[in-house]
Amino acid sequence: MKLVVIGCGYVGLVTGGCLAAAGHDVVATDNDSGKIASLQAGRIPIYEPHLDEVIASAQNAGRLRFTTDTGEAIRSGEVIFICVGTPPRETGEADLSAIDNVARLIAMEARSPKLVVEKSTVPAQTGQKLRRALNVYGRSSGLQFDVASNPEFLREGTGVGDFFHPDRIVVGVETPEADRQLREIYEPIVGGRFDCALHPHGCPASPDPEFLVTTIPSAELIKHASNSFLAMKISYANVIADLCERLGGNVEEVTRAMGLDPRIGRQFLNAGLGFGGFCLPKDIQAFIHLADQVGVDFSLLKEAERVNRQRIDRLMEKIRHHLWVVKDKQVGLLGLAFKPFTDDIRLAPALDVIRQLRAEGAKLRATDPEAMERTRAIFPEIAYSGDPYEVARGADALLVLTEWPQFKQLDWGRIHREMARPLILDARNMLDPLTMRLQGFEYDSFGRPAVDASVTAESAR
Ligand SMILES: NC(=O)c1ccc[n+]([C@@H]2O[C@H](COP(=O)([O-])OP(=O)(O)OC[C@H]3O[C@@H](n4cnc5c(N)ncnc54)[C@H](O)[C@@H]3O)[C@@H](O)[C@H]2O)c1
């Protein structure tokens, strides 16, 4: 089928690349001409494992092309996926101006009926407003537009695998024809008939994904409800971590045991610095705003958001407790991206930590395997190095802000020798407290008991 993707950001590129790999003809467009020029030249503007291979092979097979001519793109396809950003406004409400702009373009440029699919995350009832906008903007053409919602659940860092091997595909539709078109688009994914970049020798056996057909408002709600639930789980684990610190428990023992209950599940129960990125923080805010607008009390979610904001304060308390005076202390930062395997720093907790440490006069040096350039654009005044040992050199404290696995593999004996004071504040609970103490570090994390010196001396014998 001939498909159009509008918006070549993270979601648009994964969607366009993977649907082309699944055998469709995809034309992708964006109003950022620099981005399109770099994609046409074979450069992917974001870091996402396997995405470069997927896009290159789809381009070589002639199934995926990028254009700045949005009108030509719109006319070329039967189904249009809207993948533009929906960032938060000051109030937390989702800013839908990019969706409105795209609706106007589609209505003005289309010469035949189209199915317009919301893939961007939008508040419930956006589908109705989108259909109305398409019909108003396109009233002179007399064309009828069908609208559907197809929320995206992929996770940055594993987006390609998530697209090829989803646990569910949700489509909200209003007509049998939209249902048929979306089934046809996803048939290769549901039936496992596509070139999988992750498993060139055959994908491991796994259950077929559920293809769920719902109303459009349900599909829109499913996305916000899912992300908000995950955010609540993280905040719940963080409150348990605070309780563990006061009552002598170990949050890892508690959440592991909780997670073994299939009604609860293990994932998203990791205590630490809290959630960030372009999904959970903004989606939870948009959902709170939506509930407020329609008079539904969602205090539950407001608390989850408040707990998340407090994680930065909790880390700063620990920093002040250990360093006493923060001003003029040399602090090394391991990790900037909001999570590993991405260069995305949008709403990353590390940015708030940097702001607060700078406000208190700390001298900062940071490293991240992928996110240094993006962070440098926001904080050009702090020092960066690709070498974590250089970041540790002369530091009074080293903070773990993103749990990149390569940080675990560092030569921690060497880090210890490089530091002015061997103090590690592990805001992601990535390292083992006992091992760190045995190596002579002062070590603190969230919700895990400090290992006292006598225990470490005993273990060392
Ligand atoms: N990032 C994720 O992991 C993720 C996962 C699921 C859903 N989502 C949702 O998907 C949507 C897109 O997210 P993203 O991370 O890809 O955002 P993004 O900011 O990386 O990409 C948006 C792209 O849209 C382009 N754009 C904006 N206005 C345009 C217009 N009028 N015409 C053409 N192009 C336009 C921008 O130039 C940009 O390239 C958001 O609603 C987000 O909440 C994101």
mmCIF file of C-alpha atoms in Angstrom, residues 91-420:
data_model
loop_
_atom_site.group_PDB
_atom_site.id
_atom_site.type_symbol
_atom_site.label_atom_id
_atom_site.label_comp_id
_atom_site.label_asym_id
_atom_site.label_seq_id
_atom_site.Cartn_x
_atom_site.Cartn_y
_atom_site.Cartn_z
ATOM 1 C CA THR A 91 -0.320 24.552 31.529
ATOM 2 C CA GLY A 92 0.595 20.922 30.775
ATOM 3 C CA GLU A 93 -2.004 20.792 28.001
ATOM 4 C CA ALA A 94 -0.798 19.188 24.750
ATOM 5 C CA ASP A 95 0.051 21.737 22.050
ATOM 6 C CA LEU A 96 -1.813 20.488 18.977
ATOM 7 C CA SER A 97 -0.807 23.304 16.632
ATOM 8 C CA ALA A 98 1.409 21.008 14.513
ATOM 9 C CA ILE A 99 -1.531 18.589 14.089
ATOM 10 C CA ASP A 100 -3.764 21.505 13.032
ATOM 11 C CA ASN A 101 -1.128 22.738 10.536
ATOM 12 C CA VAL A 102 -0.858 19.276 9.033
ATOM 13 C CA ALA A 103 -4.668 18.940 8.806
ATOM 14 C CA ARG A 104 -4.787 22.193 6.840
ATOM 15 C CA LEU A 105 -2.040 21.001 4.489
ATOM 16 C CA ILE A 106 -3.680 17.622 3.890
ATOM 17 C CA ALA A 107 -7.068 19.213 3.176
ATOM 18 C CA MET A 108 -5.580 21.746 0.786
ATOM 19 C CA GLU A 109 -3.200 19.413 -1.063
ATOM 20 C CA ALA A 110 -5.248 16.191 -1.351
ATOM 21 C CA ARG A 111 -6.929 15.431 -4.682
ATOM 22 C CA SER A 112 -8.543 12.148 -3.596
ATOM 23 C CA PRO A 113 -10.063 10.791 -0.338
ATOM 24 C CA LYS A 114 -7.533 9.799 2.325
ATOM 25 C CA LEU A 115 -7.439 7.916 5.575
ATOM 26 C CA VAL A 116 -5.666 10.227 8.041
ATOM 27 C CA VAL A 117 -4.169 8.355 11.001
ATOM 28 C CA GLU A 118 -3.091 10.012 14.258
ATOM 29 C CA LYS A 119 0.101 8.346 15.414
ATOM 30 C CA SER A 120 1.190 11.289 17.517
ATOM 31 C CA THR A 121 0.035 11.063 21.120
ATOM 32 C CA VAL A 122 -3.045 13.253 21.440
ATOM 33 C CA PRO A 123 -5.762 13.814 24.058
ATOM 34 C CA ALA A 124 -9.031 11.918 23.706
ATOM 35 C CA GLN A 125 -11.460 13.580 21.279
ATOM 36 C CA THR A 126 -8.673 14.931 19.040
ATOM 37 C CA GLY A 127 -9.844 12.512 16.321
ATOM 38 C CA GLN A 128 -13.243 14.217 16.127
ATOM 39 C CA LYS A 129 -11.611 17.646 16.027
ATOM 40 C CA LEU A 130 -9.183 16.470 13.357
ATOM 41 C CA ARG A 131 -12.018 15.163 11.164
ATOM 42 C CA ARG A 132 -13.903 18.433 11.576
ATOM 43 C CA ALA A 133 -10.762 20.453 10.739
ATOM 44 C CA LEU A 134 -10.074 18.355 7.617
ATOM 45 C CA ASN A 135 -13.612 18.879 6.376
ATOM 46 C CA VAL A 136 -13.604 22.621 7.127
ATOM 47 C CA TYR A 137 -10.190 23.253 5.532
ATOM 48 C CA GLY A 138 -11.087 21.078 2.534
ATOM 49 C CA ARG A 139 -14.670 22.287 2.037
ATOM 50 C CA SER A 140 -14.025 23.687 -1.455
ATOM 51 C CA SER A 141 -12.719 20.329 -2.760
ATOM 52 C CA GLY A 142 -15.731 18.366 -1.483
ATOM 53 C CA LEU A 143 -13.408 15.478 -0.548
ATOM 54 C CA GLN A 144 -14.339 13.312 2.432
ATOM 55 C CA PHE A 145 -11.583 12.330 4.856
ATOM 56 C CA ASP A 146 -11.670 9.299 7.096
ATOM 57 C CA VAL A 147 -9.802 9.531 10.409
ATOM 58 C CA ALA A 148 -8.284 6.834 12.628
ATOM 59 C CA SER A 149 -6.148 6.673 15.744
ATOM 60 C CA ASN A 150 -3.178 4.302 15.879
ATOM 61 C CA PRO A 151 -1.252 5.149 19.062
ATOM 62 C CA GLU A 152 2.406 4.242 19.147
ATOM 63 C CA PHE A 153 3.813 2.286 22.096
ATOM 64 C CA LEU A 154 7.430 1.969 21.019
ATOM 65 C CA ARG A 155 10.169 2.728 23.528
ATOM 66 C CA GLU A 156 13.188 4.805 22.599
ATOM 67 C CA GLY A 157 16.281 2.614 22.552
ATOM 68 C CA THR A 158 14.323 -0.476 21.444
ATOM 69 C CA GLY A 159 11.907 1.203 19.006
ATOM 70 C CA VAL A 160 12.692 -0.933 15.955
ATOM 71 C CA GLY A 161 12.205 -4.189 17.861
ATOM 72 C CA ASP A 162 9.043 -2.839 19.446
ATOM 73 C CA PHE A 163 7.612 -1.924 16.043
ATOM 74 C CA PHE A 164 8.413 -5.310 14.504
ATOM 75 C CA HIS A 165 7.420 -7.332 17.564
ATOM 76 C CA PRO A 166 4.671 -5.403 19.344
ATOM 77 C CA ASP A 167 2.563 -6.913 22.099
ATOM 78 C CA ARG A 168 -0.473 -5.113 20.716
ATOM 79 C CA ILE A 169 -1.490 -2.932 17.794
ATOM 80 C CA VAL A 170 -4.348 -0.599 18.637
ATOM 81 C CA VAL A 171 -6.455 1.017 15.950
ATOM 82 C CA GLY A 172 -9.372 3.304 16.673
ATOM 83 C CA VAL A 173 -11.660 3.558 13.653
ATOM 84 C CA GLU A 174 -15.051 4.884 12.601
ATOM 85 C CA THR A 175 -15.581 2.958 9.364
ATOM 86 C CA PRO A 176 -15.140 -0.617 8.123
ATOM 87 C CA GLU A 177 -12.934 0.723 5.314
ATOM 88 C CA ALA A 178 -10.470 2.275 7.794
ATOM 89 C CA ASP A 179 -10.453 -1.040 9.697
ATOM 90 C CA ARG A 180 -9.672 -2.909 6.455
ATOM 91 C CA GLN A 181 -6.893 -0.519 5.400
ATOM 92 C CA LEU A 182 -5.150 -0.625 8.778
ATOM 93 C CA ARG A 183 -5.427 -4.435 8.929
ATOM 94 C CA GLU A 184 -3.799 -4.607 5.504
ATOM 95 C CA ILE A 185 -1.008 -2.222 6.583
ATOM 96 C CA TYR A 186 -0.204 -4.244 9.691
ATOM 97 C CA GLU A 187 -0.807 -7.685 8.193
ATOM 98 C CA PRO A 188 2.941 -8.328 7.558
ATOM 99 C CA ILE A 189 3.765 -7.396 11.165
ATOM 100 C CA VAL A 190 0.928 -9.430 12.680
ATOM 101 C CA GLY A 191 1.715 -12.398 10.433
ATOM 102 C CA GLY A 192 5.515 -12.107 10.847
ATOM 103 C CA ARG A 193 6.096 -11.535 7.103
ATOM 104 C CA PHE A 194 8.713 -8.783 6.869
ATOM 105 C CA ASP A 195 12.503 -8.311 6.743
ATOM 106 C CA CYS A 196 13.399 -8.151 10.406
ATOM 107 C CA ALA A 197 16.562 -6.087 10.913
ATOM 108 C CA LEU A 198 16.978 -7.562 14.372
ATOM 109 C CA HIS A 199 16.758 -11.228 13.452
ATOM 110 C CA PRO A 200 18.141 -11.742 9.924
ATOM 111 C CA HIS A 201 18.152 -15.539 10.463
ATOM 112 C CA GLY A 202 14.548 -15.700 11.620
ATOM 113 C CA CYS A 203 12.698 -14.199 14.529
ATOM 114 C CA PRO A 204 12.363 -16.242 17.716
ATOM 115 C CA ALA A 205 8.925 -17.780 18.197
ATOM 116 C CA SER A 206 6.616 -15.428 20.041
ATOM 117 C CA PRO A 207 2.854 -15.023 20.315
ATOM 118 C CA ASP A 208 1.248 -12.997 17.504
ATOM 119 C CA PRO A 209 0.454 -9.452 18.624
ATOM 120 C CA GLU A 210 -3.148 -8.652 19.474
ATOM 121 C CA PHE A 211 -4.751 -6.443 16.806
ATOM 122 C CA LEU A 212 -7.270 -4.430 18.773
ATOM 123 C CA VAL A 213 -9.943 -2.453 16.991
ATOM 124 C CA THR A 214 -11.644 0.179 19.140
ATOM 125 C CA THR A 215 -13.432 3.493 18.834
ATOM 126 C CA ILE A 216 -11.178 6.509 18.245
ATOM 127 C CA PRO A 217 -11.651 7.971 21.782
ATOM 128 C CA SER A 218 -10.796 4.575 23.311
ATOM 129 C CA ALA A 219 -7.607 4.308 21.246
ATOM 130 C CA GLU A 220 -6.610 7.839 22.290
ATOM 131 C CA LEU A 221 -7.343 7.024 25.939
ATOM 132 C CA ILE A 222 -5.433 3.707 25.782
ATOM 133 C CA LYS A 223 -2.201 5.546 25.019
ATOM 134 C CA HIS A 224 -2.508 8.140 27.786
ATOM 135 C CA ALA A 225 -3.843 5.570 30.269
ATOM 136 C CA SER A 226 -0.930 3.192 29.556
ATOM 137 C CA ASN A 227 1.806 5.813 29.879
ATOM 138 C CA SER A 228 0.250 7.292 33.002
ATOM 139 C CA PHE A 229 0.019 3.867 34.598
ATOM 140 C CA LEU A 230 3.708 3.226 33.916
ATOM 141 C CA ALA A 231 4.567 6.628 35.379
ATOM 142 C CA MET A 232 2.553 5.774 38.509
ATOM 143 C CA LYS A 233 4.463 2.492 38.900
ATOM 144 C CA ILE A 234 7.789 4.337 38.821
ATOM 145 C CA SER A 235 6.625 6.927 41.337
ATOM 146 C CA TYR A 236 5.234 4.163 43.556
ATOM 147 C CA ALA A 237 8.614 2.400 43.564
ATOM 148 C CA ASN A 238 10.274 5.710 44.419
ATOM 149 C CA VAL A 239 8.058 6.276 47.447
ATOM 150 C CA ILE A 240 8.804 2.691 48.551
ATOM 151 C CA ALA A 241 12.523 3.544 48.185
ATOM 152 C CA ASP A 242 12.094 6.545 50.510
ATOM 153 C CA LEU A 243 10.277 4.322 53.014
ATOM 154 C CA CYS A 244 13.057 1.734 52.796
ATOM 155 C CA GLU A 245 15.622 4.412 53.632
ATOM 156 C CA ARG A 246 13.680 5.404 56.756
ATOM 157 C CA LEU A 247 12.696 1.896 57.862
ATOM 158 C CA GLY A 248 15.772 -0.110 56.952
ATOM 159 C CA GLY A 249 14.379 -2.100 54.019
ATOM 160 C CA ASN A 250 15.973 -2.635 50.635
ATOM 161 C CA VAL A 251 13.842 -1.390 47.742
ATOM 162 C CA GLU A 252 15.316 -3.949 45.356
ATOM 163 C CA GLU A 253 14.220 -6.823 47.566
ATOM 164 C CA VAL A 254 10.780 -5.293 48.016
ATOM 165 C CA THR A 255 10.077 -4.483 44.348
ATOM 166 C CA ARG A 256 11.519 -7.784 43.126
ATOM 167 C CA ALA A 257 9.149 -9.702 45.358
ATOM 168 C CA MET A 258 6.252 -7.437 44.375
ATOM 169 C CA GLY A 259 7.032 -7.896 40.693
ATOM 170 C CA LEU A 260 6.930 -11.681 40.912
ATOM 171 C CA ASP A 261 3.199 -11.343 41.435
ATOM 172 C CA PRO A 262 1.853 -11.486 37.867
ATOM 173 C CA ARG A 263 -0.889 -9.045 38.823
ATOM 174 C CA ILE A 264 1.833 -6.450 39.484
ATOM 175 C CA GLY A 265 4.695 -7.370 37.110
ATOM 176 C CA ARG A 266 8.379 -6.514 37.479
ATOM 177 C CA GLN A 267 8.794 -3.786 34.891
ATOM 178 C CA PHE A 268 8.787 -0.077 35.728
ATOM 179 C CA LEU A 269 9.347 -0.710 39.423
ATOM 180 C CA ASN A 270 12.930 0.602 39.430
ATOM 181 C CA ALA A 271 13.547 3.238 42.049
ATOM 182 C CA GLY A 272 15.914 6.108 41.338
ATOM 183 C CA LEU A 273 15.874 9.522 39.742
ATOM 184 C CA GLY A 274 12.420 9.125 38.196
ATOM 185 C CA PHE A 275 11.078 9.268 34.681
ATOM 186 C CA GLY A 276 11.898 11.705 31.886
ATOM 187 C CA GLY A 277 11.849 11.797 28.099
ATOM 188 C CA PHE A 278 9.322 12.998 25.551
ATOM 189 C CA CYS A 279 6.539 10.613 26.600
ATOM 190 C CA LEU A 280 5.836 9.960 30.268
ATOM 191 C CA PRO A 281 6.270 13.500 31.717
ATOM 192 C CA LYS A 282 4.311 15.260 28.990
ATOM 193 C CA ASP A 283 1.678 12.549 28.575
ATOM 194 C CA ILE A 284 0.936 12.459 32.304
ATOM 195 C CA GLN A 285 0.612 16.273 32.306
ATOM 196 C CA ALA A 286 -1.689 16.211 29.293
ATOM 197 C CA PHE A 287 -3.836 13.493 30.896
ATOM 198 C CA ILE A 288 -4.109 15.469 34.159
ATOM 199 C CA HIS A 289 -5.098 18.552 32.173
ATOM 200 C CA LEU A 290 -7.680 16.599 30.177
ATOM 201 C CA ALA A 291 -9.211 15.111 33.346
ATOM 202 C CA ASP A 292 -9.372 18.589 34.945
ATOM 203 C CA GLN A 293 -11.047 19.981 31.833
ATOM 204 C CA VAL A 294 -13.852 17.438 31.965
ATOM 205 C CA GLY A 295 -14.240 17.639 35.740
ATOM 206 C CA VAL A 296 -12.759 14.254 36.677
ATOM 207 C CA ASP A 297 -10.611 14.168 39.818
ATOM 208 C CA PHE A 298 -7.310 12.521 38.894
ATOM 209 C CA SER A 299 -5.370 13.463 42.055
ATOM 210 C CA LEU A 300 -3.797 10.007 41.867
ATOM 211 C CA LEU A 301 -1.879 11.074 38.777
ATOM 212 C CA LYS A 302 -1.047 14.519 40.150
ATOM 213 C CA GLU A 303 0.657 12.812 43.099
ATOM 214 C CA ALA A 304 2.647 10.548 40.762
ATOM 215 C CA GLU A 305 3.873 13.641 38.938
ATOM 216 C CA ARG A 306 4.702 15.464 42.180
ATOM 217 C CA VAL A 307 6.665 12.451 43.458
ATOM 218 C CA ASN A 308 8.604 12.400 40.207
ATOM 219 C CA ARG A 309 9.520 16.095 40.432
ATOM 220 C CA GLN A 310 10.723 15.529 43.999
ATOM 221 C CA ARG A 311 13.300 12.951 42.908
ATOM 222 C CA ILE A 312 15.651 15.736 41.831
ATOM 223 C CA ASP A 313 15.246 17.334 45.297
ATOM 224 C CA ARG A 314 15.953 13.968 46.918
ATOM 225 C CA LEU A 315 19.190 13.644 44.937
ATOM 226 C CA MET A 316 20.181 17.228 45.772
ATOM 227 C CA GLU A 317 19.582 16.484 49.485
ATOM 228 C CA LYS A 318 21.942 13.531 49.213
ATOM 229 C CA ILE A 319 24.534 15.631 47.396
ATOM 230 C CA ARG A 320 24.392 18.347 50.077
ATOM 231 C CA HIS A 321 24.480 15.745 52.841
ATOM 232 C CA HIS A 322 27.663 14.183 51.485
ATOM 233 C CA LEU A 323 29.467 17.246 50.141
ATOM 234 C CA TRP A 324 28.286 19.678 52.833
ATOM 235 C CA VAL A 325 29.159 22.746 50.704
ATOM 236 C CA VAL A 326 28.424 22.267 46.999
ATOM 237 C CA LYS A 327 29.921 25.549 45.784
ATOM 238 C CA ASP A 328 33.219 25.068 43.928
ATOM 239 C CA LYS A 329 33.103 21.268 44.277
ATOM 240 C CA GLN A 330 34.088 19.339 41.166
ATOM 241 C CA VAL A 331 31.203 17.006 40.253
ATOM 242 C CA GLY A 332 31.371 14.397 37.478
ATOM 243 C CA LEU A 333 28.183 13.310 35.693
ATOM 244 C CA LEU A 334 27.887 9.833 34.185
ATOM 245 C CA GLY A 335 24.924 9.941 31.796
ATOM 246 C CA LEU A 336 22.776 12.716 30.327
ATOM 247 C CA ALA A 337 20.184 10.954 28.122
ATOM 248 C CA PHE A 338 16.832 10.299 29.776
ATOM 249 C CA LYS A 339 17.568 6.586 29.478
ATOM 250 C CA PRO A 340 20.232 4.343 27.908
ATOM 251 C CA PHE A 341 20.455 3.580 24.155
ATOM 252 C CA THR A 342 19.191 6.975 23.061
ATOM 253 C CA ASP A 343 20.613 10.451 22.515
ATOM 254 C CA ASP A 344 17.283 11.987 23.573
ATOM 255 C CA ILE A 345 17.577 14.512 26.409
ATOM 256 C CA ARG A 346 14.063 15.949 26.158
ATOM 257 C CA LEU A 347 12.781 16.375 29.747
ATOM 258 C CA ALA A 348 15.742 14.270 30.944
ATOM 259 C CA PRO A 349 16.215 14.392 34.747
ATOM 260 C CA ALA A 350 19.953 15.017 34.176
ATOM 261 C CA LEU A 351 19.122 18.489 32.819
ATOM 262 C CA ASP A 352 17.372 19.473 36.057
ATOM 263 C CA VAL A 353 20.280 18.088 38.076
ATOM 264 C CA ILE A 354 22.691 20.204 35.993
ATOM 265 C CA ARG A 355 20.543 23.335 36.503
ATOM 266 C CA GLN A 356 20.458 22.862 40.273
ATOM 267 C CA LEU A 357 24.143 22.033 40.636
ATOM 268 C CA ARG A 358 25.081 25.065 38.552
ATOM 269 C CA ALA A 359 22.794 27.266 40.645
ATOM 270 C CA GLU A 360 24.686 26.048 43.734
ATOM 271 C CA GLY A 361 28.071 26.799 42.155
ATOM 272 C CA ALA A 362 29.387 23.270 41.455
ATOM 273 C CA LYS A 363 31.956 22.768 38.695
ATOM 274 C CA LEU A 364 30.637 20.149 36.292
ATOM 275 C CA ARG A 365 32.188 17.700 33.864
ATOM 276 C CA ALA A 366 29.887 15.264 32.044
ATOM 277 C CA THR A 367 29.971 12.253 29.786
ATOM 278 C CA ASP A 368 27.373 10.245 27.856
ATOM 279 C CA PRO A 369 27.909 7.754 25.020
ATOM 280 C CA GLU A 370 25.388 9.500 22.738
ATOM 281 C CA ALA A 371 23.861 12.608 24.288
ATOM 282 C CA MET A 372 26.797 15.015 24.829
ATOM 283 C CA GLU A 373 26.283 17.102 21.693
ATOM 284 C CA ARG A 374 22.603 17.695 22.384
ATOM 285 C CA THR A 375 23.376 18.633 26.000
ATOM 286 C CA ARG A 376 26.205 20.932 24.943
ATOM 287 C CA ALA A 377 23.684 22.892 22.849
ATOM 288 C CA ILE A 378 21.764 23.666 26.069
ATOM 289 C CA PHE A 379 24.681 23.953 28.517
ATOM 290 C CA PRO A 380 27.732 25.053 26.500
ATOM 291 C CA GLU A 381 29.443 26.287 29.659
ATOM 292 C CA ILE A 382 30.005 22.908 31.337
ATOM 293 C CA ALA A 383 32.897 20.584 30.438
ATOM 294 C CA TYR A 384 32.310 17.373 28.449
ATOM 295 C CA SER A 385 34.495 14.386 27.715
ATOM 296 C CA GLY A 386 33.945 11.108 25.949
ATOM 297 C CA ASP A 387 36.281 9.562 28.508
ATOM 298 C CA PRO A 388 34.585 8.710 31.836
ATOM 299 C CA TYR A 389 37.992 8.511 33.574
ATOM 300 C CA GLU A 390 38.650 12.124 32.657
ATOM 301 C CA VAL A 391 35.248 13.023 34.101
ATOM 302 C CA ALA A 392 36.262 11.298 37.351
ATOM 303 C CA ARG A 393 39.676 13.014 37.482
ATOM 304 C CA GLY A 394 39.904 15.296 40.500
ATOM 305 C CA ALA A 395 36.148 14.980 41.198
ATOM 306 C CA ASP A 396 34.712 15.376 44.687
ATOM 307 C CA ALA A 397 31.714 13.280 43.648
ATOM 308 C CA LEU A 398 30.579 11.235 40.669
ATOM 309 C CA LEU A 399 26.843 11.017 39.924
ATOM 310 C CA VAL A 400 25.303 8.171 37.904
ATOM 311 C CA LEU A 401 22.379 9.811 36.076
ATOM 312 C CA THR A 402 21.738 7.321 33.223
ATOM 313 C CA GLU A 403 22.187 3.563 33.543
ATOM 314 C CA TRP A 404 24.210 2.959 30.369
ATOM 315 C CA PRO A 405 25.535 -0.629 30.668
ATOM 316 C CA GLN A 406 29.054 0.454 29.665
ATOM 317 C CA PHE A 407 29.296 2.485 32.875
ATOM 318 C CA LYS A 408 28.924 -0.757 34.806
ATOM 319 C CA GLN A 409 31.940 -2.186 32.981
ATOM 320 C CA LEU A 410 34.258 0.725 33.885
ATOM 321 C CA ASP A 411 37.487 0.015 35.729
ATOM 322 C CA TRP A 412 36.185 1.279 39.050
ATOM 323 C CA GLY A 413 39.594 0.809 40.707
ATOM 324 C CA ARG A 414 40.950 3.355 38.226
ATOM 325 C CA ILE A 415 37.974 5.659 38.814
ATOM 326 C CA HIS A 416 38.777 5.491 42.529
ATOM 327 C CA ARG A 417 42.386 6.506 41.871
ATOM 328 C CA GLU A 418 41.329 9.391 39.617
ATOM 329 C CA MET A 419 38.878 10.980 42.065
ATOM 330 C CA ALA A 420 39.837 13.609 44.650
#
